[in-house]
Amino acid sequence: MGEARSVLPLQVDLDGNTSYGDVPADKQHAVDDAGALFVLESKGSWLHAGYHLTTSIAAPALLSLPSAFAGLGWVAGVLILFVDAALTFYGYCLLSRVLEQLASVGRRHIRFRDLAQDVLGRRWSLFTVAPVQFCVCFGAVIGCTVLGGQSMKFIYSIYHSNGSLRLHDFIIFFGLMMMLLSQMPSFHSLRYINLLSLLMCLGYSACAVGGSIYAGHRHSTNKDYSIEGGKASKIFGAFNSFAIIATTYGNGIIPEIQATLAPPVAGKMFKGLCICYTVVASTFFSVAVSGYWAFGKQSLGNLLSNLAPSGQPALVPNWLIILANMLVLLQLLAVALVYSQPTFEMLEGKASNAKEGRFSARNFLPRLVLRGSFVAIATFIAAMLPFFGDINALIGAFGFLPLDFIFPMIFYNIVFKPSHRSVVFRFNTLIAFAFVLACIIGCIAAVRQIALDANNYKLFANL
């Protein structure tokens, strides 16, 4: 096993002065971890953890759940939606317990890569967990930027149907807003933004459910719930739908969120997860069921697109579509910020000096340049590849599935060492093995979908 670095509780006061838990002032210079100190400061409560968790999981991707049902049907769709909810909640609780257990013996970890290095060894962390987490987080930021641009373009098109602005213009607008908000100094400083994000999620989910019920009663007279295609197409479609549902529950940054909690941490993440999954239960199931009921196999990748089909009259009042898209747009900014934090922590850890104040010129200027550059790169890729949804499905298959369904089970078995004959050990092993297979098949299905859609790809397309 690799030997991991122990990280002490790190805080910053209102004047930007550093504080390292109970470390005497004359010894604090020995601690030099600017990324942990400035970005992952440990000041939050369990409520704040709930806000962060909800933003990272209950995101606009949930609007794709009716389309996932279209590849599975009613019974399999509802069953997989429920099972994935139970397994991710279970996995996140296990991962939190592993972090608490290691912290209790003096090995506190605030990064997924450090946790993996402690449990699995340096090579696994360096060549597997760290790059996978970076791809997941960077892919989430790019995906949010694409969706944010599309939401802005949709609102614009309602008032200016023949307007001259194109999708990449709106993606740039979104990137500029993101660039401004990216200067929020720490994960903890996003707590009220993420509270608003939670409310935004409830808001656009209510719009989607209400709109689906309205449209289903007034416009969808011949609902078709059959699954199209030949045998091979149905099989690949089912696995693709399974991957969509599984990655919709994805998080991948549990250690970083737990790092924002003020000590003692025990039990706080469980409470935060309860807040998160209360929102998940009230939004995921209602949106999936109402959307699939209203549109059946015609359900699109974004339920709001069903409510306002391109080139056709909207099935619901314009105000409802505009309100839903505005709420989605606002939450996408929060989601992009949350998934940027691991990268910001890494950049700040390399470029900042923990011995100087967070807002000193020495630390502020590198943060301004590096975070701004990161957002600019993500914005450019989003504008260039507005079809990033297909690519993101591949990233989710080999990223979210291991981080959320495989590693938590393995970590728990290694750290707590339950008997190989115990129910817990066998259950965890079974889940990990099943999702290794699901990860492989999900990647194959995602690559197949990319190949099928390749002829429709066009750089800087005005989708």
CSV table of C-alpha atoms in Angstrom, one decimal:
chain,number,residue,atom,x,y,z
A,1,MET,CA,0.0,0.0,0.0
A,2,GLY,CA,1.2,3.5,-0.7
A,3,GLU,CA,1.9,5.8,2.2
A,4,ALA,CA,-0.4,8.7,2.1
A,5,ARG,CA,-0.1,12.2,3.5
A,6,SER,CA,-2.1,13.1,6.6
A,7,VAL,CA,-3.8,16.5,6.2
A,8,LEU,CA,-4.8,18.5,9.3
A,9,PRO,CA,-8.0,20.6,9.5
A,10,LEU,CA,-7.1,23.8,7.6
A,11,GLN,CA,-9.0,27.1,7.9
A,12,VAL,CA,-8.7,30.7,6.9
A,13,ASP,CA,-10.0,33.6,9.0
A,14,LEU,CA,-11.8,36.7,7.6
A,15,ASP,CA,-8.4,38.5,7.3
A,16,GLY,CA,-6.9,35.7,5.2
A,17,ASN,CA,-4.7,34.4,8.0
A,18,THR,CA,-4.0,30.7,8.1
A,19,SER,CA,-5.0,28.3,10.9
A,20,TYR,CA,-4.2,24.6,11.1
A,21,GLY,CA,-6.4,23.0,13.7
A,22,ASP,CA,-4.6,22.7,17.0
A,23,VAL,CA,-1.1,23.2,15.5
A,24,PRO,CA,0.8,25.8,17.5
A,25,ALA,CA,1.4,29.0,15.7
A,26,ASP,CA,5.2,28.6,15.7
A,27,LYS,CA,4.9,25.3,13.9
A,28,GLN,CA,2.3,26.2,11.3
A,29,HIS,CA,5.0,27.1,8.8
A,30,ALA,CA,5.7,23.4,8.5
A,31,VAL,CA,2.3,22.9,6.8
A,32,ASP,CA,2.3,23.9,3.2
A,33,ASP,CA,-0.9,22.8,1.4
A,34,ALA,CA,-2.4,25.8,-0.3
A,35,GLY,CA,-4.9,23.8,-2.3
A,36,ALA,CA,-6.4,22.3,0.9
A,37,LEU,CA,-6.1,25.6,2.8
A,38,PHE,CA,-7.7,27.9,0.3
A,39,VAL,CA,-10.1,25.7,-1.7
A,40,LEU,CA,-11.1,22.8,0.6
A,41,GLU,CA,-11.2,24.7,3.9
A,42,SER,CA,-13.0,22.8,6.6
A,43,LYS,CA,-15.7,25.1,7.9
A,44,GLY,CA,-19.0,23.6,6.7
A,45,SER,CA,-22.0,22.1,8.5
A,46,TRP,CA,-24.0,19.0,7.5
A,47,LEU,CA,-26.5,21.4,5.9
A,48,HIS,CA,-23.8,22.8,3.7
A,49,ALA,CA,-22.7,19.3,2.7
A,50,GLY,CA,-26.3,18.6,1.7
A,51,TYR,CA,-26.3,21.6,-0.5
A,52,HIS,CA,-23.0,20.6,-2.2
A,53,LEU,CA,-24.2,17.0,-2.6
A,54,THR,CA,-27.5,18.0,-4.1
A,55,THR,CA,-25.9,20.3,-6.7
A,56,SER,CA,-23.5,17.6,-7.7
A,57,ILE,CA,-26.1,14.9,-8.1
A,58,ALA,CA,-29.6,16.5,-8.7
A,59,ALA,CA,-28.6,18.4,-11.8
A,60,PRO,CA,-30.2,19.1,-15.1
A,61,ALA,CA,-29.1,15.7,-16.4
A,62,LEU,CA,-32.2,14.4,-14.7
A,63,LEU,CA,-34.2,15.8,-17.5
A,64,SER,CA,-32.8,13.0,-19.7
A,65,LEU,CA,-34.4,10.3,-17.6
A,66,PRO,CA,-37.6,9.9,-19.7
A,67,SER,CA,-35.4,9.2,-22.7
A,68,ALA,CA,-33.6,6.5,-20.7
A,69,PHE,CA,-36.9,4.9,-19.9
A,70,ALA,CA,-37.6,4.8,-23.7
A,71,GLY,CA,-34.8,2.3,-24.0
A,72,LEU,CA,-35.9,0.2,-21.1
A,73,GLY,CA,-39.7,0.3,-20.8
A,74,TRP,CA,-41.7,0.9,-17.7
A,75,VAL,CA,-40.7,-2.0,-15.5
A,76,ALA,CA,-37.0,-2.0,-16.1
A,77,GLY,CA,-36.9,1.8,-16.1
A,78,VAL,CA,-38.5,2.2,-12.7
A,79,LEU,CA,-36.5,-0.8,-11.2
A,80,ILE,CA,-33.1,0.5,-12.4
A,81,LEU,CA,-33.9,4.0,-11.3
A,82,PHE,CA,-34.7,2.7,-7.8
A,83,VAL,CA,-31.8,0.2,-7.6
A,84,ASP,CA,-29.2,2.9,-8.7
A,85,ALA,CA,-30.5,5.3,-6.1
A,86,ALA,CA,-30.1,2.7,-3.4
A,87,LEU,CA,-26.7,1.6,-4.5
A,88,THR,CA,-25.3,5.1,-4.9
A,89,PHE,CA,-26.6,6.1,-1.5
A,90,TYR,CA,-25.1,2.9,0.0
A,91,GLY,CA,-21.8,3.5,-1.8
A,92,TYR,CA,-21.5,7.1,-0.8
A,93,CYS,CA,-22.2,6.2,2.8
A,94,LEU,CA,-19.5,3.5,2.7
A,95,LEU,CA,-17.0,6.0,1.2
A,96,SER,CA,-17.8,8.5,3.9
A,97,ARG,CA,-17.2,5.8,6.6
A,98,VAL,CA,-13.9,4.9,5.1
A,99,LEU,CA,-12.8,8.5,5.2
A,100,GLU,CA,-13.9,8.8,8.8
A,101,GLN,CA,-12.2,5.5,9.8
A,102,LEU,CA,-8.9,6.6,8.3
A,103,ALA,CA,-9.1,10.1,9.9
A,104,SER,CA,-9.7,8.4,13.3
A,105,VAL,CA,-6.2,6.8,13.0
A,106,GLY,CA,-4.5,10.0,11.9
A,107,ARG,CA,-4.8,9.6,8.1
A,108,ARG,CA,-7.3,12.2,7.1
A,109,HIS,CA,-7.8,12.6,3.4
A,110,ILE,CA,-9.5,15.4,1.5
A,111,ARG,CA,-9.0,14.3,-2.1
A,112,PHE,CA,-10.1,11.2,-3.9
A,113,ARG,CA,-6.6,10.6,-5.3
A,114,ASP,CA,-5.0,10.7,-1.8
A,115,LEU,CA,-7.6,8.3,-0.5
A,116,ALA,CA,-6.9,5.9,-3.4
A,117,GLN,CA,-3.2,6.2,-2.8
A,118,ASP,CA,-3.6,5.2,0.9
A,119,VAL,CA,-5.9,2.3,0.2
A,120,LEU,CA,-4.7,1.0,-3.2
A,121,GLY,CA,-1.2,2.4,-3.6
A,122,ARG,CA,0.4,5.2,-5.6
A,123,ARG,CA,0.2,3.6,-9.0
A,124,TRP,CA,-3.6,3.1,-8.8
A,125,SER,CA,-4.0,6.6,-7.7
A,126,LEU,CA,-1.7,8.2,-10.2
A,127,PHE,CA,-2.7,6.2,-13.3
A,128,THR,CA,-6.4,5.3,-12.6
A,129,VAL,CA,-8.3,7.4,-10.0
A,130,ALA,CA,-6.7,10.8,-10.6
A,131,PRO,CA,-7.1,10.9,-14.4
A,132,VAL,CA,-10.6,9.4,-14.2
A,133,GLN,CA,-11.8,12.0,-11.7
A,134,PHE,CA,-10.2,14.8,-13.8
A,135,CYS,CA,-12.0,13.6,-16.9
A,136,VAL,CA,-15.3,13.3,-15.1
A,137,CYS,CA,-15.1,16.8,-13.6
A,138,PHE,CA,-13.8,18.4,-16.7
A,139,GLY,CA,-16.4,16.7,-18.8
A,140,ALA,CA,-19.1,17.9,-16.4
A,141,VAL,CA,-17.9,21.5,-16.7
A,142,ILE,CA,-17.9,21.3,-20.5
A,143,GLY,CA,-21.3,19.6,-20.6
A,144,CYS,CA,-22.8,22.3,-18.3
A,145,THR,CA,-21.4,25.0,-20.6
A,146,VAL,CA,-23.0,23.4,-23.7
A,147,LEU,CA,-26.3,23.0,-21.9
A,148,GLY,CA,-26.1,26.5,-20.5
A,149,GLY,CA,-25.5,27.9,-24.0
A,150,GLN,CA,-28.5,25.9,-25.3
A,151,SER,CA,-30.8,27.2,-22.6
A,152,MET,CA,-29.8,30.8,-23.4
A,153,LYS,CA,-30.3,30.2,-27.1
A,154,PHE,CA,-33.7,28.7,-26.6
A,155,ILE,CA,-34.9,31.7,-24.5
A,156,TYR,CA,-33.4,34.0,-27.1
A,157,SER,CA,-35.2,32.2,-30.0
A,158,ILE,CA,-38.6,32.6,-28.4
A,159,TYR,CA,-38.3,36.4,-28.7
A,160,HIS,CA,-36.0,36.5,-31.8
A,161,SER,CA,-36.9,33.5,-33.9
A,162,ASN,CA,-34.8,34.8,-36.8
A,163,GLY,CA,-32.0,36.3,-34.6
A,164,SER,CA,-28.4,36.3,-35.8
A,165,LEU,CA,-26.8,35.0,-32.6
A,166,ARG,CA,-25.6,31.4,-32.8
A,167,LEU,CA,-25.1,28.7,-30.2
A,168,HIS,CA,-21.4,29.4,-29.8
A,169,ASP,CA,-22.2,33.0,-28.9
A,170,PHE,CA,-24.4,31.9,-26.0
A,171,ILE,CA,-21.8,29.3,-24.9
A,172,ILE,CA,-19.3,32.2,-24.7
A,173,PHE,CA,-21.8,34.3,-22.7
A,174,PHE,CA,-22.2,31.4,-20.3
A,175,GLY,CA,-18.4,31.0,-20.1
A,176,LEU,CA,-18.0,34.6,-19.2
A,177,MET,CA,-20.4,34.3,-16.3
A,178,MET,CA,-18.6,31.1,-15.2
A,179,MET,CA,-15.3,32.9,-15.4
A,180,LEU,CA,-16.6,35.6,-13.0
A,181,LEU,CA,-18.1,33.2,-10.5
A,182,SER,CA,-15.0,30.9,-10.7
A,183,GLN,CA,-13.2,33.5,-8.5
A,184,MET,CA,-15.3,32.4,-5.5
A,185,PRO,CA,-12.3,31.5,-3.3
A,186,SER,CA,-13.3,28.1,-1.9
A,187,PHE,CA,-15.7,25.2,-2.1
A,188,HIS,CA,-17.2,26.4,1.3
A,189,SER,CA,-17.9,29.8,-0.2
A,190,LEU,CA,-20.4,28.2,-2.7
A,191,ARG,CA,-22.7,27.0,0.1
A,192,TYR,CA,-25.4,29.6,-0.5
A,193,ILE,CA,-25.1,29.4,-4.2
A,194,ASN,CA,-25.7,25.6,-3.8
A,195,LEU,CA,-28.7,26.2,-1.6
A,196,LEU,CA,-30.2,28.3,-4.4
A,197,SER,CA,-29.1,25.5,-6.8
A,198,LEU,CA,-31.2,23.1,-4.7
A,199,LEU,CA,-34.2,25.4,-5.1
A,200,MET,CA,-33.6,25.8,-8.8
A,201,CYS,CA,-33.6,22.0,-9.2
A,202,LEU,CA,-37.0,21.7,-7.4
A,203,GLY,CA,-38.3,24.6,-9.6
A,204,TYR,CA,-37.5,23.3,-13.0
A,205,SER,CA,-38.4,19.7,-12.1
A,206,ALA,CA,-41.9,21.0,-11.1
A,207,CYS,CA,-42.1,22.8,-14.4
A,208,ALA,CA,-41.1,19.7,-16.3
A,209,VAL,CA,-43.6,17.5,-14.4
A,210,GLY,CA,-46.4,20.0,-14.7
A,211,GLY,CA,-45.7,20.6,-18.3
A,212,SER,CA,-45.6,16.8,-19.0
A,213,ILE,CA,-48.9,16.2,-17.4
A,214,TYR,CA,-50.4,19.2,-19.2
A,215,ALA,CA,-49.1,18.1,-22.6
A,216,GLY,CA,-49.9,14.4,-22.0
A,217,HIS,CA,-53.5,15.2,-21.3
A,218,ARG,CA,-54.0,17.8,-24.1
A,219,HIS,CA,-51.8,16.7,-27.0
A,220,SER,CA,-50.5,13.1,-26.6
A,221,THR,CA,-53.4,10.9,-27.6
A,222,ASN,CA,-51.5,7.9,-28.9
A,223,LYS,CA,-48.8,7.2,-26.4
A,224,ASP,CA,-46.4,4.4,-27.6
A,225,TYR,CA,-44.2,2.7,-25.0
A,226,SER,CA,-42.8,0.0,-27.3
A,227,ILE,CA,-39.0,-0.3,-27.7
A,228,GLU,CA,-37.8,0.2,-31.2
A,229,GLY,CA,-35.1,-1.6,-33.2
A,230,GLY,CA,-33.8,-5.1,-33.7
A,231,LYS,CA,-32.5,-7.4,-31.0
A,232,ALA,CA,-28.9,-6.0,-31.1
A,233,SER,CA,-30.2,-2.4,-31.2
A,234,LYS,CA,-32.5,-3.0,-28.2
A,235,ILE,CA,-29.7,-4.6,-26.2
A,236,PHE,CA,-27.3,-1.7,-26.8
A,237,GLY,CA,-30.1,0.8,-26.2
A,238,ALA,CA,-30.9,-0.8,-22.9
A,239,PHE,CA,-27.2,-0.6,-21.8
A,240,ASN,CA,-27.0,3.0,-23.0
A,241,SER,CA,-30.1,3.8,-21.0
A,242,PHE,CA,-28.7,2.0,-17.9
A,243,ALA,CA,-25.5,4.1,-18.2
A,244,ILE,CA,-27.6,7.3,-18.5
A,245,ILE,CA,-29.5,6.5,-15.3
A,246,ALA,CA,-26.3,5.4,-13.4
A,247,THR,CA,-24.3,8.5,-14.4
A,248,THR,CA,-27.3,10.8,-13.6
A,249,TYR,CA,-26.7,9.7,-9.9
A,250,GLY,CA,-23.0,10.3,-10.4
A,251,ASN,CA,-20.9,12.4,-8.0
A,252,GLY,CA,-17.2,11.4,-8.0
A,253,ILE,CA,-16.1,14.1,-5.5
A,254,ILE,CA,-17.4,12.7,-2.1
A,255,PRO,CA,-13.9,13.1,-0.4
A,256,GLU,CA,-13.7,16.8,-1.6
A,257,ILE,CA,-17.2,17.5,-0.3
A,258,GLN,CA,-16.5,15.8,3.0
A,259,ALA,CA,-13.3,17.9,3.3
A,260,THR,CA,-15.4,21.0,3.6
A,261,LEU,CA,-17.0,19.9,6.9
A,262,ALA,CA,-15.8,21.4,10.1
A,263,PRO,CA,-14.5,18.7,12.6
A,264,PRO,CA,-15.8,16.5,14.1
A,265,VAL,CA,-17.1,15.1,10.9
A,266,ALA,CA,-18.7,11.8,12.1
A,267,GLY,CA,-22.3,11.5,10.9
A,268,LYS,CA,-22.5,14.8,9.1
A,269,MET,CA,-22.2,13.3,5.6
A,270,PHE,CA,-25.0,10.9,6.3
A,271,LYS,CA,-27.3,13.8,7.2
A,272,GLY,CA,-26.1,15.7,4.1
A,273,LEU,CA,-26.8,12.6,1.9
A,274,CYS,CA,-30.3,12.4,3.4
A,275,ILE,CA,-31.0,16.0,2.3
A,276,CYS,CA,-29.6,15.2,-1.1
A,277,TYR,CA,-31.6,12.0,-1.7
A,278,THR,CA,-34.8,13.6,-0.5
A,279,VAL,CA,-34.4,16.0,-3.4
A,280,VAL,CA,-33.4,13.2,-5.7
A,281,ALA,CA,-36.4,11.1,-4.8
A,282,SER,CA,-38.8,14.0,-5.3
A,283,THR,CA,-37.3,15.0,-8.7
A,284,PHE,CA,-35.8,12.0,-10.4
A,285,PHE,CA,-38.9,9.7,-10.1
A,286,SER,CA,-41.5,12.4,-10.8
A,287,VAL,CA,-39.6,13.7,-13.9
A,288,ALA,CA,-38.9,10.2,-15.3
A,289,VAL,CA,-42.4,8.9,-14.8
A,290,SER,CA,-44.3,11.9,-16.0
A,291,GLY,CA,-42.1,12.6,-19.0
A,292,TYR,CA,-42.2,9.0,-20.2
A,293,TRP,CA,-45.9,8.8,-19.6
A,294,ALA,CA,-46.5,11.9,-21.7
A,295,PHE,CA,-44.1,11.1,-24.6
A,296,GLY,CA,-43.3,7.4,-24.5
A,297,LYS,CA,-40.7,6.3,-27.0
A,298,GLN,CA,-40.6,9.8,-28.4
A,299,SER,CA,-38.9,11.1,-25.3
A,300,LEU,CA,-35.9,13.2,-26.2
A,301,GLY,CA,-32.6,13.7,-24.4
A,302,ASN,CA,-33.9,16.8,-22.7
A,303,LEU,CA,-37.5,16.7,-21.6
A,304,LEU,CA,-37.9,20.4,-22.2
A,305,SER,CA,-37.3,19.8,-25.9
A,306,ASN,CA,-40.4,17.6,-25.9
A,307,LEU,CA,-42.4,20.4,-24.4
A,308,ALA,CA,-41.3,22.8,-27.1
A,309,PRO,CA,-40.4,20.8,-30.3
A,310,SER,CA,-38.1,22.5,-32.7
A,311,GLY,CA,-40.0,24.2,-35.5
A,312,GLN,CA,-43.4,23.4,-34.0
A,313,PRO,CA,-45.7,25.2,-31.6
A,314,ALA,CA,-44.9,24.7,-27.9
A,315,LEU,CA,-47.1,22.1,-26.1
A,316,VAL,CA,-47.2,24.3,-23.0
A,317,PRO,CA,-47.3,28.1,-22.4
A,318,ASN,CA,-44.1,29.9,-23.4
A,319,TRP,CA,-43.8,31.3,-19.9
A,320,LEU,CA,-43.4,27.8,-18.5
A,321,ILE,CA,-40.6,26.9,-20.9
A,322,ILE,CA,-38.8,30.2,-20.3
A,323,LEU,CA,-39.0,29.8,-16.5
A,324,ALA,CA,-37.8,26.2,-16.7
A,325,ASN,CA,-34.8,27.1,-18.9
A,326,MET,CA,-33.9,30.1,-16.7
A,327,LEU,CA,-33.9,27.8,-13.7
A,328,VAL,CA,-31.8,25.2,-15.5
A,329,LEU,CA,-29.4,27.9,-16.7
A,330,LEU,CA,-28.9,29.2,-13.1
A,331,GLN,CA,-28.3,25.7,-11.7
A,332,LEU,CA,-25.8,24.8,-14.5
A,333,LEU,CA,-23.6,27.6,-13.3
A,334,ALA,CA,-23.6,26.1,-9.8
A,335,VAL,CA,-23.0,22.6,-11.0
A,336,ALA,CA,-20.1,23.7,-13.2
A,337,LEU,CA,-18.6,25.5,-10.2
A,338,VAL,CA,-18.9,22.4,-8.0
A,339,TYR,CA,-17.1,20.2,-10.5
A,340,SER,CA,-14.4,22.8,-11.0
A,341,GLN,CA,-13.3,22.6,-7.4
A,342,PRO,CA,-11.0,19.6,-7.6
A,343,THR,CA,-9.2,21.2,-10.5
A,344,PHE,CA,-9.0,24.5,-8.8
A,345,GLU,CA,-7.6,22.8,-5.7
A,346,MET,CA,-4.9,21.1,-7.8
A,347,LEU,CA,-4.0,24.4,-9.6
A,348,GLU,CA,-3.9,26.4,-6.4
A,349,GLY,CA,-1.9,23.8,-4.6
A,350,LYS,CA,0.8,24.1,-7.3
A,351,ALA,CA,0.8,27.9,-7.7
A,352,SER,CA,-0.1,29.4,-4.4
A,353,ASN,CA,1.9,30.0,-1.2
A,354,ALA,CA,0.1,28.9,1.9
A,355,LYS,CA,2.2,31.1,4.1
A,356,GLU,CA,0.6,34.2,2.6
A,357,GLY,CA,-3.0,35.4,2.7
A,358,ARG,CA,-5.5,34.0,0.3
A,359,PHE,CA,-6.2,37.5,-1.1
A,360,SER,CA,-2.5,38.6,-1.2
A,361,ALA,CA,-1.3,39.7,-4.6
A,362,ARG,CA,1.1,36.6,-4.6
A,363,ASN,CA,-1.9,34.3,-4.5
A,364,PHE,CA,-4.7,36.3,-6.1
A,365,LEU,CA,-3.0,36.9,-9.4
A,366,PRO,CA,-2.2,33.2,-10.1
A,367,ARG,CA,-5.7,32.2,-9.1
A,368,LEU,CA,-7.2,34.8,-11.4
A,369,VAL,CA,-5.1,33.6,-14.4
A,370,LEU,CA,-5.3,29.8,-13.8
A,371,ARG,CA,-9.0,29.6,-13.1
A,372,GLY,CA,-9.8,32.0,-15.9
A,373,SER,CA,-7.7,29.9,-18.3
A,374,PHE,CA,-9.4,26.7,-17.2
A,375,VAL,CA,-12.8,28.1,-17.8
A,376,ALA,CA,-11.7,29.6,-21.2
A,377,ILE,CA,-10.4,26.1,-22.3
A,378,ALA,CA,-13.7,24.5,-21.2
A,379,THR,CA,-15.7,27.2,-23.0
A,380,PHE,CA,-13.7,26.8,-26.2
A,381,ILE,CA,-14.2,23.0,-26.3
A,382,ALA,CA,-17.9,23.4,-25.5
A,383,ALA,CA,-18.3,25.9,-28.4
A,384,MET,CA,-16.3,23.6,-30.8
A,385,LEU,CA,-18.1,20.4,-29.8
A,386,PRO,CA,-21.7,21.2,-29.0
A,387,PHE,CA,-22.6,17.5,-29.5
A,388,PHE,CA,-20.5,16.8,-26.4
A,389,GLY,CA,-23.4,14.8,-24.9
A,390,ASP,CA,-22.4,11.7,-26.8
A,391,ILE,CA,-18.8,12.1,-25.6
A,392,ASN,CA,-19.9,12.8,-22.1
A,393,ALA,CA,-21.8,9.5,-22.1
A,394,LEU,CA,-18.5,7.7,-22.7
A,395,ILE,CA,-16.8,9.7,-20.0
A,396,GLY,CA,-19.7,8.8,-17.6
A,397,ALA,CA,-19.4,5.1,-18.4
A,398,PHE,CA,-15.7,4.8,-17.6
A,399,GLY,CA,-15.7,7.6,-15.0
A,400,PHE,CA,-18.8,7.9,-12.8
A,401,LEU,CA,-19.4,4.1,-12.7
A,402,PRO,CA,-16.0,3.2,-11.2
A,403,LEU,CA,-15.9,6.2,-8.8
A,404,ASP,CA,-19.4,5.7,-7.5
A,405,PHE,CA,-20.1,2.0,-7.8
A,406,ILE,CA,-16.8,0.2,-7.8
A,407,PHE,CA,-14.2,2.0,-5.7
A,408,PRO,CA,-16.4,2.6,-2.6
A,409,MET,CA,-17.0,-1.1,-2.3
A,410,ILE,CA,-13.4,-2.0,-2.8
A,411,PHE,CA,-12.2,0.7,-0.3
A,412,TYR,CA,-14.6,-0.5,2.3
A,413,ASN,CA,-13.6,-4.2,2.0
A,414,ILE,CA,-9.9,-3.2,2.2
A,415,VAL,CA,-10.1,-0.7,5.1
A,416,PHE,CA,-12.6,-2.5,7.4
A,417,LYS,CA,-11.6,-6.0,6.4
A,418,PRO,CA,-15.0,-7.8,6.9
A,419,SER,CA,-14.8,-11.6,6.8
A,420,HIS,CA,-14.8,-13.0,3.3
A,421,ARG,CA,-17.8,-15.1,4.3
A,422,SER,CA,-19.8,-12.1,5.6
A,423,VAL,CA,-22.8,-10.8,3.8
A,424,VAL,CA,-21.2,-7.3,3.6
A,425,PHE,CA,-18.0,-8.5,1.9
A,426,ARG,CA,-19.9,-10.7,-0.6
A,427,PHE,CA,-22.5,-8.0,-1.4
A,428,ASN,CA,-19.8,-5.3,-1.9
A,429,THR,CA,-17.7,-7.7,-4.1
A,430,LEU,CA,-20.8,-8.6,-6.2
A,431,ILE,CA,-21.7,-4.9,-6.8
A,432,ALA,CA,-18.1,-4.1,-7.7
A,433,PHE,CA,-17.9,-7.0,-10.2
A,434,ALA,CA,-21.3,-6.3,-11.7
A,435,PHE,CA,-20.3,-2.7,-12.4
A,436,VAL,CA,-17.0,-3.6,-13.8
A,437,LEU,CA,-19.0,-5.4,-16.5
A,438,ALA,CA,-21.4,-2.6,-16.7
A,439,CYS,CA,-18.6,-0.1,-17.2
A,440,ILE,CA,-17.1,-2.2,-20.1
A,441,ILE,CA,-20.5,-2.7,-21.8
A,442,GLY,CA,-21.4,1.0,-21.2
A,443,CYS,CA,-18.2,2.1,-22.9
A,444,ILE,CA,-18.9,-0.1,-25.9
A,445,ALA,CA,-22.5,1.2,-26.1
A,446,ALA,CA,-21.3,4.8,-25.9
A,447,VAL,CA,-18.6,4.3,-28.6
A,448,ARG,CA,-21.3,2.6,-30.8
A,449,GLN,CA,-23.6,5.7,-30.3
A,450,ILE,CA,-20.7,8.0,-31.2
A,451,ALA,CA,-20.1,6.0,-34.4
A,452,LEU,CA,-23.8,6.1,-35.4
A,453,ASP,CA,-24.0,9.9,-34.8
A,454,ALA,CA,-20.6,10.7,-36.3
A,455,ASN,CA,-22.1,11.9,-39.7
A,456,ASN,CA,-24.1,14.5,-37.8
A,457,TYR,CA,-21.1,16.0,-36.0
A,458,LYS,CA,-20.0,19.5,-37.2
A,459,LEU,CA,-17.5,21.8,-35.4
A,460,PHE,CA,-19.1,24.9,-33.9
A,461,ALA,CA,-22.6,23.7,-35.0
A,462,ASN,CA,-25.6,25.8,-34.3
A,463,LEU,CA,-27.6,23.1,-32.7
